[in-house]
Structure formats: structure tokens, C-alpha cells
Amino acid sequence: MTTLRDSLTYEPSELKFGTSGLRALVTDMTDLECYINTLGFLAFAAELGHLQAGGGVVYVAGDLRHSTPRILRAVYKAVVDAGYEPVYCGLVPTPTIAYYALVKHAPCVMVTGSHIPEDRNGIKFHKADGEVLKEDEAAIKEAVAAVRANTYKLDAAAAPFDENGMLLEPPTLPEADPEAGALYRERYTAVFAPDTFAGKKIVFYQHSAVGRDSLIEILEALGAEVVPVGRSEKFIPIDTENVTPADQKYFRQLAAEHPDAFAIVSTDGDSDRPFLIDHEGTFNRGDVLGAVVADWLKADFAAYPVSSSDATDEYLQTKGVAVQHTKIGSPYIISAMQAAQQSGKQRIVGWEVNGGFMLGCDFELQGKKLTALPTRDALFPIMCAMAAAIEGNQSVKELFLTLPQRFSQAGLINNFPTEVSLQILEHFSKDNEETRRHIEQYFSPERGFGRVKEIVTLDGLRITFDNGDIAHMRPSGNAPQLRCYSVADSQERADEIVALALAEPDGIFRTIEADLKTLQG
């Protein structure tokens, strides 16, 4: 007998967890690999008691990438073959399917690569009680390994996969169940007043965001005049943590074309990262957006990543909000929110620098109950910030001017091997005089930096200088990329720090990489 594994004409590449969820090149996400990983997750969920043998429900959805429908079919078949009932919720935002599954207390699977380029995709698993956390990953990997071993031993002649790891007879996805979308819409239209945004013109940059239609419908239901622009049938990997000069130019163009707009808004590909742009075309980063929303909600605890602007800390401290820095990624923030709830905090929130906002408990909002949603949401922080500006009789720009005026930027360098990034972090990990002087050779006075004041290694390498500059390097969790986050006293300097770090071929990061290779012989 020829086993399925022996029949494969390629070397399988096993999917790995990134910062949040599985991510990989589409070419590595064969039907077989996606099927195996889904079966492993389902076995894990069953072990937790989140699925009952003989017929539990699993909700399935995806984004607008070209590869998503194929991967959805592999996921759908895995649910069926595991003995459960898949409910296809269509192509909807990640928070839409996540919220629906929470309400129904059932697991869900979202096929999305979020903001990354279209040659990649991903799968994000949610348990019946919320996101898969970092402490869950080892057990899921173990379950996947067991499924993989059993699947590879199948008789190739009887297996449902061909030699390329693709399904011989992929299932046809049923018509999408609209209930998930309807429930997500009701989540906000039942809490926000129908005239919340009355008289306000909001420009919505649609591009290829999966929520480009449904989120507009919600804003319109709350009284806004929404002008959709920039719809694209080609996937556009726009990223709130890598707002490019081309993005910034387009935002300013939209502002010029719509001078009467109250705001310009958008989301990333799976609509869990918000873009809130003021009437002048200035994008407001997610860390300060989160601070504004936390204040409007009268939060008593906020968790957010160490890569956030220090303006966020200063602003929230003046509001009496307890804060906790975490590693980058929603699983870490969710864990911090859970701990805060156990310690007695009552109004708990969290967010990422990408702006994805999380509610760690139920809130009373305008006299109505808004239930917890501990997963990234893009629409909620956009609505809250605009509502805060309206209540304060301010523009969006004026609202953000109430924060300490520190400025941030972020960017990334591609084709930077993860192992090299990790070696760099290890090389500079000790906060001592020798390390500081070595860092100052790269982040030098000639490049405008002061003396190293502090080194924080909670997640990556965050360096604070005595002139107020902050430079933070961190490897991507799912791609050969090295990110740079900056904070400074002016936007020009924040932009300059990122540009100095990422310049090709002889910027700070590439120079450190070359010198590290020399040191290693």
C-alpha cells in the first residue's frame, strides 16, 4: 500500500502560529495542510468540552483574498469529517464571526491573512469562549501532530487528496447564513442612538476590506452620510502598522476631495484593524486611538503592547486608568484583561498598536448593555472616537490634540530572516553600559539620537534615548520581516527614525545584520 504521505510530490511545510493564528504562503497552505490543522483544532476543542461528540456546531467564515474560498472548502470538509456541523457565515469581518460564535458558545474558524500580502493567508481559530491564547498553542500543536500522523498513513488510493495535497472533490460551500452579520449589526445599532452621526459625512475607503459593505450599513443606520471610495476587486494589503507614504498621500487626497468630511475611515483586510483619519488626511495610530476610546468608556484598566507611544501612558495616567504593558498580540492582551477581571477591575479594555480594540467585560453604554468582545474590532473604536469628538463639539483632529503631543511611526523591512532578527535581539538583550555603548554606534549622535536611557526586552528591543526618542525593533511573528516602531517629539523625527532603521541597503538594521555576521565569523 502506498501511503498518502509517500504519494505526495512535494515536501509539506507545516503551518506555524504567528502572533495570532496560523499564517503562511498560500503555496504552503495546501488543502491537506489546512484540513489537518483544522482537525487538530477541533480535537483540541472537543477535549476542552467545547464540542460534543456526535454533532456540535462550528462556525466558518473568511475574507476577500483570492485563496480564501479554496481554503474555506478544506476547513469545511474537516468539520464535516470530524463529525460536526459546519455553519458557513460567508465573507465577513473577523469580529463578526468571533462575536457570533461567542454568543452561540461554539468554536469558529476564520480564514484570513489579515493585512499581509495576498501571496499569504492564514487561519484563526476561536474556542467557544474566545480566542486561542498562547497557552493553548502547545496542546493544539500536539493534537495536530496526532492528526497528521494518522492522515499521512491513509491509503493514497482511498484518500480524498491528490499528490499535490489538494482535495479531489472539494465540497461546495452553501449559501452564507446571514445571522452572524445581522447580530453584529444589532450589537451596535441597539446601543448607539440612530442619530449618533446625524449630519456627519464619513468617507469610507473600501479597497478590499471584507467589511467594506456591512460596516457602511451600520454607520448609515446610525445617521451618517457615508461616501464609499476606492473599492478594489484586487486584494490590497493595507496595514495600520505600516502606513506608507503612498497611503498618506491618498488620505490627504481624499481629504482634499471631500473638504466637508467629518472623518475618513477604513479597515484592514479582515476588518479588525481600524483606520481613523481626520478631515485634513492625518491618520491616527491605534495606540492613541485606544487611549481616546478608553477615556470615553471611563475604563478603569487598560492593557496594550509595550510598543505603544508613551503619550498613551501619560494620557491614561492623568485619567486614573490603571495600565499594563504586554507583549505584542491579542492573546497577551486578553490574558492581561482576564487577570484584571480576577483582581476586581470593573471596566476593562485592551487594544493593539494596530488599533484593534477589545472589551474585557460587559459595559453599560448610553444606558444599554454592550457585552464583552475580547477580540480585535475595528468598527467599535472608530465609532467611539467619532462619538467622543461630537460630544465634545470637536473635530476628530481637535480630539486627538487633547493627548500629549508625542508622535509615532512604524514600518518594516522585508527579506530579513527571523533567525537573524533573533540573534540581534539576543546580542543587545543585556541592559548594561557595554550594550548601551554598542547600540549608540548604530543609533548614533550623527543620526540625531541621544544617549541610551533604557532598554526594555519585553517584546523585541525597545530603546529609549535621553533626548526623548524611542526606537523599537521587533521581528514579525509570521514573516521574514523586522519591524521598527518609533516615538519622538515631532512627526518628522518619528518618520526619520523609521527611515534610518529601514533604509536599504545600508540603514541601521542592515548595518547591524552585516556586522553581526562579521562578529560570528
Short mmCIF file of C-alpha atoms in Angstrom, two decimals:
data_model
loop_
_atom_site.label_atom_id
_atom_site.label_comp_id
_atom_site.label_asym_id
_atom_site.label_seq_id
_atom_site.Cartn_x
_atom_site.Cartn_y
_atom_site.Cartn_z
CA MET A 1 0.00 0.00 0.00
CA THR A 2 1.25 3.48 -0.86
CA THR A 3 0.51 5.89 1.96
CA LEU A 4 -0.82 9.36 1.38
CA ARG A 5 2.45 10.81 2.65
CA ASP A 6 4.51 8.73 0.23
CA SER A 7 2.30 9.76 -2.67
CA LEU A 8 2.89 13.49 -2.21
CA THR A 9 5.09 15.06 -4.87
CA TYR A 10 6.11 17.97 -2.66
CA GLU A 11 7.64 18.40 0.79
CA PRO A 12 4.87 19.57 3.12
CA SER A 13 5.51 22.77 5.06
CA GLU A 14 3.78 22.62 8.42
CA LEU A 15 1.76 25.69 9.40
CA LYS A 16 3.01 27.61 12.43
CA PHE A 17 1.41 30.01 14.86
CA GLY A 18 2.39 33.64 14.45
CA THR A 19 1.48 36.48 16.75
CA SER A 20 -2.14 35.44 16.46
CA GLY A 21 -3.27 32.46 14.39
CA LEU A 22 -1.65 30.43 11.63
CA ARG A 23 -0.03 32.28 8.74
CA ALA A 24 1.91 31.03 5.71
CA LEU A 25 2.48 31.37 1.99
CA VAL A 26 -0.57 30.28 0.03
CA THR A 27 1.57 27.69 -1.74
CA ASP A 28 2.25 26.05 1.63
CA MET A 29 -1.40 26.18 2.66
CA THR A 30 -2.44 23.13 0.68
CA ASP A 31 -5.90 21.69 1.23
CA LEU A 32 -4.26 18.82 3.08
CA GLU A 33 -2.33 21.09 5.45
CA CYS A 34 -5.37 23.25 6.21
CA TYR A 35 -7.51 20.15 6.70
CA ILE A 36 -5.01 18.60 9.14
CA ASN A 37 -4.71 21.76 11.20
CA THR A 38 -8.46 22.23 11.38
CA LEU A 39 -8.97 18.64 12.50
CA GLY A 40 -6.31 19.17 15.17
CA PHE A 41 -8.01 22.29 16.48
CA LEU A 42 -11.37 20.51 16.55
CA ALA A 43 -9.84 17.66 18.57
CA PHE A 44 -8.45 20.25 20.98
CA ALA A 45 -11.84 21.97 21.26
CA ALA A 46 -13.53 18.63 21.92
CA GLU A 47 -11.02 17.87 24.66
CA LEU A 48 -11.95 21.19 26.30
CA GLY A 49 -15.61 20.22 26.16
CA HIS A 50 -16.40 22.97 23.64
CA LEU A 51 -17.66 20.41 21.14
CA GLN A 52 -19.81 17.43 21.92
CA ALA A 53 -19.32 14.12 20.14
CA GLY A 54 -22.00 13.50 17.58
CA GLY A 55 -22.92 16.93 16.38
CA GLY A 56 -21.52 20.18 17.72
CA VAL A 57 -21.71 23.31 15.57
CA VAL A 58 -18.61 25.08 14.18
CA TYR A 59 -18.95 28.48 12.51
CA VAL A 60 -16.81 29.19 9.46
CA ALA A 61 -16.07 32.44 7.59
CA GLY A 62 -13.39 34.15 5.52
CA ASP A 63 -12.02 37.33 3.96
CA LEU A 64 -11.81 38.52 0.33
CA ARG A 65 -8.45 37.05 -0.68
CA HIS A 66 -8.36 35.01 -3.86
CA SER A 67 -7.15 31.92 -1.97
CA THR A 68 -9.75 32.13 0.81
CA PRO A 69 -12.63 30.18 -0.83
CA ARG A 70 -10.36 27.20 -1.56
CA ILE A 71 -9.06 27.12 2.00
CA LEU A 72 -12.59 27.53 3.33
CA ARG A 73 -13.62 24.37 1.46
CA ALA A 74 -10.80 22.40 3.09
CA VAL A 75 -11.81 23.74 6.52
CA TYR A 76 -15.46 22.96 5.82
CA LYS A 77 -14.64 19.37 4.86
CA ALA A 78 -12.55 18.93 8.01
CA VAL A 79 -15.50 19.98 10.16
CA VAL A 80 -17.79 17.55 8.35
CA ASP A 81 -15.29 14.68 8.54
CA ALA A 82 -14.80 15.30 12.26
CA GLY A 83 -18.50 14.67 12.77
CA TYR A 84 -19.61 18.23 13.44
CA GLU A 85 -21.98 20.63 11.71
CA PRO A 86 -20.29 23.50 9.85
CA VAL A 87 -22.28 26.70 9.52
CA TYR A 88 -20.89 28.89 6.77
CA CYS A 89 -21.31 32.56 7.68
CA GLY A 90 -19.85 33.95 4.48
CA LEU A 91 -17.16 36.52 3.84
CA VAL A 92 -17.46 38.71 6.94
CA PRO A 93 -15.17 40.60 9.34
CA THR A 94 -13.26 38.60 11.91
CA PRO A 95 -15.05 40.35 14.82
CA THR A 96 -18.39 39.48 13.22
CA ILE A 97 -17.80 35.73 13.25
CA ALA A 98 -15.98 35.90 16.59
CA TYR A 99 -18.89 37.69 18.26
CA TYR A 100 -21.44 35.33 16.77
CA ALA A 101 -19.54 32.28 17.97
CA LEU A 102 -19.21 33.78 21.46
CA VAL A 103 -22.96 34.40 21.64
CA LYS A 104 -23.66 30.86 20.42
CA HIS A 105 -20.91 29.46 22.67
CA ALA A 106 -19.38 27.46 19.84
CA PRO A 107 -15.96 27.37 18.17
CA CYS A 108 -15.32 29.21 14.92
CA VAL A 109 -12.69 29.23 12.19
CA MET A 110 -11.83 32.39 10.27
CA VAL A 111 -9.78 32.08 7.08
CA THR A 112 -7.84 35.32 6.79
CA GLY A 113 -4.36 36.67 6.34
CA SER A 114 -5.48 39.95 7.88
CA HIS A 115 -3.22 42.70 6.49
CA ILE A 116 -0.40 40.65 4.95
CA PRO A 117 0.18 40.38 1.16
CA GLU A 118 -2.12 38.23 -0.97
CA ASP A 119 0.53 35.58 -1.60
CA ARG A 120 -0.05 34.62 2.03
CA ASN A 121 -3.11 33.67 4.02
CA GLY A 122 -3.97 32.33 7.43
CA ILE A 123 -6.41 30.55 9.69
CA LYS A 124 -7.56 31.94 13.00
CA PHE A 125 -9.21 29.60 15.50
CA HIS A 126 -11.59 30.68 18.26
CA LYS A 127 -12.70 28.47 21.13
CA ALA A 128 -16.28 28.61 22.34
CA ASP A 129 -15.20 31.15 24.97
CA GLY A 130 -12.95 33.28 22.79
CA GLU A 131 -9.61 33.48 21.02
CA VAL A 132 -6.99 30.77 21.16
CA LEU A 133 -4.40 32.03 23.64
CA LYS A 134 -0.67 31.41 23.74
CA GLU A 135 -1.08 28.83 26.48
CA ASP A 136 -3.40 26.85 24.15
CA GLU A 137 -0.93 26.54 21.32
CA ALA A 138 1.12 23.63 22.68
CA ALA A 139 -1.97 21.44 23.10
CA ILE A 140 -3.23 22.37 19.62
CA LYS A 141 0.15 21.54 18.10
CA GLU A 142 0.08 18.17 19.87
CA ALA A 143 -3.40 17.43 18.53
CA VAL A 144 -2.36 18.49 15.03
CA ALA A 145 0.68 16.21 15.19
CA ALA A 146 -1.54 13.23 16.07
CA VAL A 147 -3.94 14.03 13.22
CA ARG A 148 -1.03 14.46 10.82
CA ALA A 149 0.43 11.07 11.70
CA ASN A 150 -2.91 9.32 11.19
CA THR A 151 -3.75 11.18 7.98
CA TYR A 152 -0.36 10.54 6.40
CA LYS A 153 -0.82 6.79 6.98
CA LEU A 154 -4.01 6.67 4.90
CA ASP A 155 -4.03 4.56 1.75
CA ALA A 156 -3.30 7.03 -1.03
CA ALA A 157 -5.74 5.26 -3.34
CA ALA A 158 -8.61 5.87 -0.91
CA ALA A 159 -7.57 9.28 0.44
CA PRO A 160 -9.53 12.40 -0.60
CA PHE A 161 -6.33 14.25 -1.63
CA ASP A 162 -4.21 14.11 -4.77
CA GLU A 163 -0.42 14.05 -4.98
CA ASN A 164 -0.33 17.85 -4.68
CA GLY A 165 -2.22 17.84 -1.40
CA MET A 166 -5.39 19.18 -2.97
CA LEU A 167 -8.90 17.82 -2.47
CA LEU A 168 -10.06 15.54 -5.26
CA GLU A 169 -13.68 16.58 -4.68
CA PRO A 170 -13.81 19.82 -2.72
CA PRO A 171 -17.20 20.47 -1.16
CA THR A 172 -19.45 23.22 -2.43
CA LEU A 173 -19.91 25.91 0.17
CA PRO A 174 -23.58 26.51 0.95
CA GLU A 175 -25.24 29.89 0.72
CA ALA A 176 -23.99 32.03 3.58
CA ASP A 177 -26.05 32.19 6.76
CA PRO A 178 -26.71 35.93 7.27
CA GLU A 179 -27.39 35.69 11.02
CA ALA A 180 -23.80 36.43 12.08
CA GLY A 181 -23.77 39.69 10.14
CA ALA A 182 -27.19 40.66 11.43
CA LEU A 183 -26.22 40.00 15.05
CA TYR A 184 -23.03 42.07 14.73
CA ARG A 185 -25.01 44.95 13.25
CA GLU A 186 -27.55 44.72 16.07
CA ARG A 187 -24.71 44.74 18.63
CA TYR A 188 -24.08 48.39 17.78
CA THR A 189 -27.39 49.69 16.43
CA ALA A 190 -29.08 48.56 19.65
CA VAL A 191 -26.63 50.57 21.79
CA PHE A 192 -25.73 53.67 19.78
CA ALA A 193 -28.59 56.09 19.09
CA PRO A 194 -29.87 56.17 15.49
CA ASP A 195 -28.84 59.85 15.23
CA THR A 196 -25.33 59.36 16.67
CA PHE A 197 -23.67 60.52 13.46
CA ALA A 198 -26.54 62.53 12.02
CA GLY A 199 -25.33 65.37 9.82
CA LYS A 200 -21.82 63.92 9.58
CA LYS A 201 -20.23 62.97 6.27
CA ILE A 202 -17.91 59.98 6.60
CA VAL A 203 -15.71 58.86 3.72
CA PHE A 204 -15.18 55.10 3.75
CA TYR A 205 -12.11 53.78 1.94
CA GLN A 206 -13.38 50.36 0.90
CA HIS A 207 -10.41 48.83 -1.01
CA SER A 208 -10.62 45.03 -0.43
CA ALA A 209 -11.74 45.08 3.22
CA VAL A 210 -14.17 42.28 3.93
CA GLY A 211 -16.37 44.66 5.95
CA ARG A 212 -16.50 47.31 3.22
CA ASP A 213 -20.25 46.99 2.77
CA SER A 214 -21.54 45.75 6.13
CA LEU A 215 -19.71 48.39 8.17
CA ILE A 216 -21.04 51.14 5.93
CA GLU A 217 -24.56 49.86 6.57
CA ILE A 218 -24.02 50.15 10.33
CA LEU A 219 -22.70 53.72 10.09
CA GLU A 220 -25.64 54.68 7.88
CA ALA A 221 -28.05 53.10 10.36
CA LEU A 222 -26.57 55.45 12.98
CA GLY A 223 -27.32 58.52 10.89
CA ALA A 224 -24.09 59.07 8.95
CA GLU A 225 -23.87 60.11 5.34
CA VAL A 226 -21.29 57.60 4.09
CA VAL A 227 -19.37 58.11 0.87
CA PRO A 228 -17.66 54.88 -0.29
CA VAL A 229 -14.42 55.31 -2.26
CA GLY A 230 -11.57 53.22 -3.60
CA ARG A 231 -13.31 49.86 -3.95
CA SER A 232 -10.94 47.24 -5.37
CA GLU A 233 -11.52 43.71 -6.60
CA LYS A 234 -7.79 43.10 -6.24
CA PHE A 235 -6.61 42.47 -2.69
CA ILE A 236 -4.79 45.44 -1.16
CA PRO A 237 -2.68 44.56 1.93
CA ILE A 238 -3.10 47.87 3.77
CA ASP A 239 -1.66 47.77 7.28
CA THR A 240 -2.34 50.15 10.16
CA GLU A 241 1.17 49.47 11.47
CA ASN A 242 2.85 50.19 8.16
CA VAL A 243 1.12 53.25 6.78
CA THR A 244 3.21 54.03 3.73
CA PRO A 245 3.92 57.42 2.15
CA ALA A 246 1.61 56.34 -0.68
CA ASP A 247 -1.16 55.64 1.86
CA GLN A 248 -0.61 59.02 3.50
CA LYS A 249 -0.72 60.78 0.14
CA TYR A 250 -4.01 59.04 -0.70
CA PHE A 251 -5.54 60.02 2.64
CA ARG A 252 -4.60 63.67 2.03
CA GLN A 253 -6.06 63.41 -1.46
CA LEU A 254 -9.35 62.08 -0.07
CA ALA A 255 -9.41 64.92 2.46
CA ALA A 256 -8.90 67.46 -0.33
CA GLU A 257 -11.62 65.86 -2.46
CA HIS A 258 -14.07 65.83 0.47
CA PRO A 259 -13.37 69.01 2.46
CA ASP A 260 -16.72 68.70 4.27
CA ALA A 261 -15.97 65.20 5.60
CA PHE A 262 -16.06 64.73 9.36
CA ALA A 263 -13.68 61.76 9.06
CA ILE A 264 -12.19 59.27 6.64
CA VAL A 265 -12.33 55.68 7.85
CA SER A 266 -11.28 52.23 6.73
CA THR A 267 -10.08 48.87 7.99
CA ASP A 268 -7.51 46.26 7.05
CA GLY A 269 -8.39 43.13 5.05
CA ASP A 270 -10.39 41.26 7.70
CA SER A 271 -11.77 44.46 9.27
CA ASP A 272 -10.33 44.09 12.73
CA ARG A 273 -7.78 46.96 12.45
CA PRO A 274 -9.18 50.49 12.21
CA PHE A 275 -8.14 53.49 10.17
CA LEU A 276 -9.44 56.77 11.58
CA ILE A 277 -8.25 59.74 9.52
CA ASP A 278 -9.15 63.33 10.30
CA HIS A 279 -10.57 65.92 7.90
CA GLU A 280 -7.04 67.02 6.95
CA GLY A 281 -5.98 63.50 5.97
CA THR A 282 -3.94 62.66 9.09
CA PHE A 283 -4.05 59.03 10.23
CA ASN A 284 -4.35 58.45 13.98
CA ARG A 285 -2.42 55.43 15.17
CA GLY A 286 -4.12 52.68 17.08
CA ASP A 287 -2.31 53.22 20.37
CA VAL A 288 -3.58 56.78 20.82
CA LEU A 289 -6.96 55.81 19.34
CA GLY A 290 -7.24 53.18 22.07
CA ALA A 291 -6.47 55.78 24.74
CA VAL A 292 -9.23 58.08 23.48
CA VAL A 293 -11.73 55.22 23.45
CA ALA A 294 -10.70 54.01 26.92
CA ASP A 295 -11.31 57.51 28.30
CA TRP A 296 -14.69 57.79 26.58
CA LEU A 297 -15.70 54.43 28.04
CA LYS A 298 -14.45 55.51 31.51
CA ALA A 299 -12.32 52.39 31.72
CA ASP A 300 -10.53 51.57 34.97
CA PHE A 301 -7.99 49.21 33.39
CA ALA A 302 -6.29 49.10 30.00
CA ALA A 303 -3.86 46.55 28.56
CA TYR A 304 -1.84 47.33 25.45
CA PRO A 305 1.54 46.43 23.94
CA VAL A 306 4.89 47.75 25.05
CA SER A 307 5.35 49.16 21.53
CA SER A 308 2.74 51.86 22.19
CA SER A 309 3.55 55.55 22.34
CA ASP A 310 4.44 56.86 25.79
CA ALA A 311 1.79 59.52 25.16
CA THR A 312 -0.74 56.76 25.79
CA ASP A 313 0.70 56.07 29.24
CA GLU A 314 0.82 59.75 30.19
CA TYR A 315 -2.72 60.43 28.99
CA LEU A 316 -4.29 57.47 30.78
CA GLN A 317 -2.40 58.11 34.00
CA THR A 318 -3.94 61.59 34.16
CA LYS A 319 -7.35 59.91 33.77
CA GLY A 320 -6.72 57.48 36.64
CA VAL A 321 -6.71 54.42 34.40
CA ALA A 322 -4.54 51.51 35.53
CA VAL A 323 -2.39 50.32 32.63
CA GLN A 324 -0.40 47.19 31.86
CA HIS A 325 2.08 46.76 29.02
CA THR A 326 2.05 43.38 27.29
CA LYS A 327 3.85 41.60 24.53
CA ILE A 328 2.51 42.34 21.06
CA GLY A 329 -0.52 40.26 20.06
CA SER A 330 -4.15 39.98 21.12
CA PRO A 331 -3.60 36.73 23.09
CA TYR A 332 -1.32 38.55 25.53
CA ILE A 333 -3.74 41.44 25.92
CA ILE A 334 -6.66 39.08 26.50
CA SER A 335 -4.70 37.25 29.21
CA ALA A 336 -3.96 40.58 30.90
CA MET A 337 -7.64 41.56 30.74
CA GLN A 338 -8.65 38.23 32.27
CA ALA A 339 -6.21 38.75 35.13
CA ALA A 340 -7.56 42.29 35.67
CA GLN A 341 -11.09 40.94 35.93
CA GLN A 342 -9.98 38.41 38.52
CA SER A 343 -8.36 41.21 40.51
CA GLY A 344 -11.63 43.11 40.71
CA LYS A 345 -11.41 45.67 37.90
CA GLN A 346 -14.84 46.62 36.57
CA ARG A 347 -14.38 48.41 33.24
CA ILE A 348 -11.69 46.54 31.36
CA VAL A 349 -10.38 47.28 27.87
CA GLY A 350 -7.40 46.43 25.72
CA TRP A 351 -6.06 47.18 22.29
CA GLU A 352 -3.14 46.68 19.99
CA VAL A 353 -0.99 49.34 18.34
CA ASN A 354 -2.77 48.33 15.15
CA GLY A 355 -5.93 49.75 16.76
CA GLY A 356 -7.88 46.51 17.12
CA PHE A 357 -9.94 47.17 20.27
CA MET A 358 -11.13 44.61 22.82
CA LEU A 359 -13.76 44.77 25.56
CA GLY A 360 -12.74 42.59 28.50
CA CYS A 361 -16.11 42.80 30.27
CA ASP A 362 -19.67 43.96 29.75
CA PHE A 363 -20.16 47.73 29.63
CA GLU A 364 -23.15 49.96 30.16
CA LEU A 365 -23.16 52.40 27.27
CA GLN A 366 -25.79 55.10 26.98
CA GLY A 367 -27.93 53.19 29.45
CA LYS A 368 -27.72 49.96 27.48
CA LYS A 369 -25.63 46.83 27.89
CA LEU A 370 -22.78 46.16 25.49
CA THR A 371 -21.43 42.67 26.05
CA ALA A 372 -17.75 41.80 26.21
CA LEU A 373 -15.93 41.13 22.96
CA PRO A 374 -12.35 40.11 23.77
CA THR A 375 -11.14 40.04 20.20
CA ARG A 376 -9.92 42.80 17.87
CA ASP A 377 -12.67 45.01 16.49
CA ALA A 378 -12.17 47.88 14.03
CA LEU A 379 -15.61 49.48 13.85
CA PHE A 380 -16.13 49.98 17.59
CA PRO A 381 -13.12 52.25 18.25
CA ILE A 382 -13.87 54.26 15.11
CA MET A 383 -17.44 54.89 16.32
CA CYS A 384 -16.39 55.65 19.89
CA ALA A 385 -13.77 58.20 18.89
CA MET A 386 -16.12 59.96 16.48
CA ALA A 387 -18.84 59.99 19.15
CA ALA A 388 -16.37 61.45 21.65
CA ALA A 389 -15.48 64.23 19.21
CA ILE A 390 -19.14 65.01 18.53
CA GLU A 391 -19.98 65.09 22.24
CA GLY A 392 -17.07 67.46 22.82
CA ASN A 393 -18.17 69.66 19.90
CA GLN A 394 -14.77 68.99 18.35
CA SER A 395 -13.35 67.79 15.09
CA VAL A 396 -11.50 64.46 15.08
CA LYS A 397 -8.26 66.42 14.79
CA GLU A 398 -9.09 68.54 17.85
CA LEU A 399 -9.96 65.43 19.84
CA PHE A 400 -6.53 63.91 19.30
CA LEU A 401 -4.83 67.20 20.10
CA THR A 402 -6.01 66.71 23.70
CA LEU A 403 -3.39 63.95 24.07
CA PRO A 404 0.25 64.67 24.90
CA GLN A 405 1.85 65.60 21.60
CA ARG A 406 4.19 62.73 21.01
CA PHE A 407 4.41 61.32 17.52
CA SER A 408 4.77 57.76 16.28
CA GLN A 409 5.61 55.86 13.14
CA ALA A 410 6.04 52.24 12.23
CA GLY A 411 7.42 50.34 9.29
CA LEU A 412 9.08 47.10 8.34
CA ILE A 413 11.90 45.72 6.28
CA ASN A 414 11.26 42.64 4.15
CA ASN A 415 13.54 39.68 3.49
CA PHE A 416 15.03 39.91 6.95
CA PRO A 417 15.41 36.31 8.19
CA THR A 418 13.76 35.67 11.54
CA GLU A 419 16.83 33.86 12.85
CA VAL A 420 18.94 36.96 12.16
CA SER A 421 16.42 39.16 13.96
CA LEU A 422 16.52 36.88 16.99
CA GLN A 423 20.31 36.92 17.02
CA ILE A 424 20.27 40.72 17.03
CA LEU A 425 17.84 40.80 19.94
CA GLU A 426 19.98 38.34 21.88
CA HIS A 427 23.11 40.37 21.15
CA PHE A 428 21.59 43.55 22.63
CA SER A 429 19.45 41.96 25.35
CA LYS A 430 21.54 42.91 28.42
CA ASP A 431 20.95 46.43 29.69
CA ASN A 432 24.46 47.33 30.75
CA GLU A 433 26.99 50.01 29.88
CA GLU A 434 28.74 47.90 27.22
CA THR A 435 25.46 47.13 25.43
CA ARG A 436 24.36 50.76 25.56
CA ARG A 437 27.61 51.99 24.02
CA HIS A 438 27.35 49.34 21.30
CA ILE A 439 23.78 50.39 20.48
CA GLU A 440 24.92 54.01 20.26
CA GLN A 441 27.31 53.06 17.45
CA TYR A 442 24.24 52.45 15.27
CA PHE A 443 21.67 54.79 16.84
CA SER A 444 24.34 57.46 16.87
CA PRO A 445 24.51 61.21 17.62
CA GLU A 446 25.20 61.75 13.92
CA ARG A 447 21.76 60.26 13.25
CA GLY A 448 20.18 62.53 15.87
CA PHE A 449 19.97 60.13 18.81
CA GLY A 450 20.90 60.92 22.42
CA ARG A 451 22.46 58.57 24.93
CA VAL A 452 20.68 55.30 25.68
CA LYS A 453 18.48 55.79 28.74
CA GLU A 454 16.62 52.47 28.96
CA ILE A 455 16.45 49.09 27.23
CA VAL A 456 13.25 47.04 27.52
CA THR A 457 13.12 43.47 26.16
CA LEU A 458 9.52 42.54 26.99
CA ASP A 459 8.85 42.03 23.28
CA GLY A 460 11.68 42.79 20.91
CA LEU A 461 14.12 45.56 21.79
CA ARG A 462 12.70 48.94 22.85
CA ILE A 463 15.35 51.61 23.31
CA THR A 464 14.65 54.95 24.98
CA PHE A 465 17.15 57.78 24.49
CA ASP A 466 17.70 60.75 26.76
CA ASN A 467 16.55 63.19 24.06
CA GLY A 468 13.06 61.62 24.11
CA ASP A 469 13.45 59.42 21.02
CA ILE A 470 12.25 55.82 21.21
CA ALA A 471 13.22 53.11 18.70
CA HIS A 472 11.71 49.65 18.99
CA MET A 473 12.75 46.71 16.81
CA ARG A 474 10.70 43.53 16.73
CA PRO A 475 10.64 40.53 14.38
CA SER A 476 7.35 39.70 12.71
CA GLY A 477 5.60 36.71 14.20
CA ASN A 478 4.68 35.23 10.83
CA ALA A 479 7.00 36.52 8.08
CA PRO A 480 10.71 37.25 7.43
CA GLN A 481 10.30 40.88 8.40
CA LEU A 482 11.79 43.16 11.04
CA ARG A 483 9.53 45.95 12.25
CA CYS A 484 10.54 49.32 13.60
CA TYR A 485 8.32 51.42 15.85
CA SER A 486 9.33 54.96 16.77
CA VAL A 487 8.21 57.70 19.14
CA ALA A 488 9.52 61.27 19.07
CA ASP A 489 8.63 64.88 19.79
CA SER A 490 7.71 65.57 16.15
CA GLN A 491 6.20 63.55 13.33
CA GLU A 492 9.18 64.40 11.16
CA ARG A 493 11.58 62.89 13.68
CA ALA A 494 9.39 59.80 14.21
CA ASP A 495 9.32 59.28 10.44
CA GLU A 496 13.07 59.84 10.25
CA ILE A 497 13.84 57.21 12.91
CA VAL A 498 11.92 54.56 10.96
CA ALA A 499 13.52 55.64 7.69
CA LEU A 500 17.01 55.48 9.22
CA ALA A 501 16.32 51.98 10.56
CA LEU A 502 14.80 50.55 7.39
CA ALA A 503 16.90 52.17 4.66
CA GLU A 504 18.24 49.81 2.01
CA PRO A 505 20.95 48.71 1.64
CA ASP A 506 22.85 50.40 4.47
CA GLY A 507 20.32 51.55 7.07
CA ILE A 508 20.65 50.76 10.77
CA PHE A 509 19.04 47.32 10.59
CA ARG A 510 21.06 46.16 7.56
CA THR A 511 24.27 47.50 9.08
CA ILE A 512 23.66 45.61 12.32
CA GLU A 513 22.90 42.48 10.29
CA ALA A 514 26.17 42.78 8.35
CA ASP A 515 28.22 43.49 11.47
CA LEU A 516 26.64 40.58 13.31
CA LYS A 517 27.67 38.23 10.51
CA THR A 518 31.22 39.59 10.79
CA LEU A 519 31.26 39.07 14.55
CA GLN A 520 30.09 35.48 14.10
CA GLY A 521 32.97 34.80 11.75
#
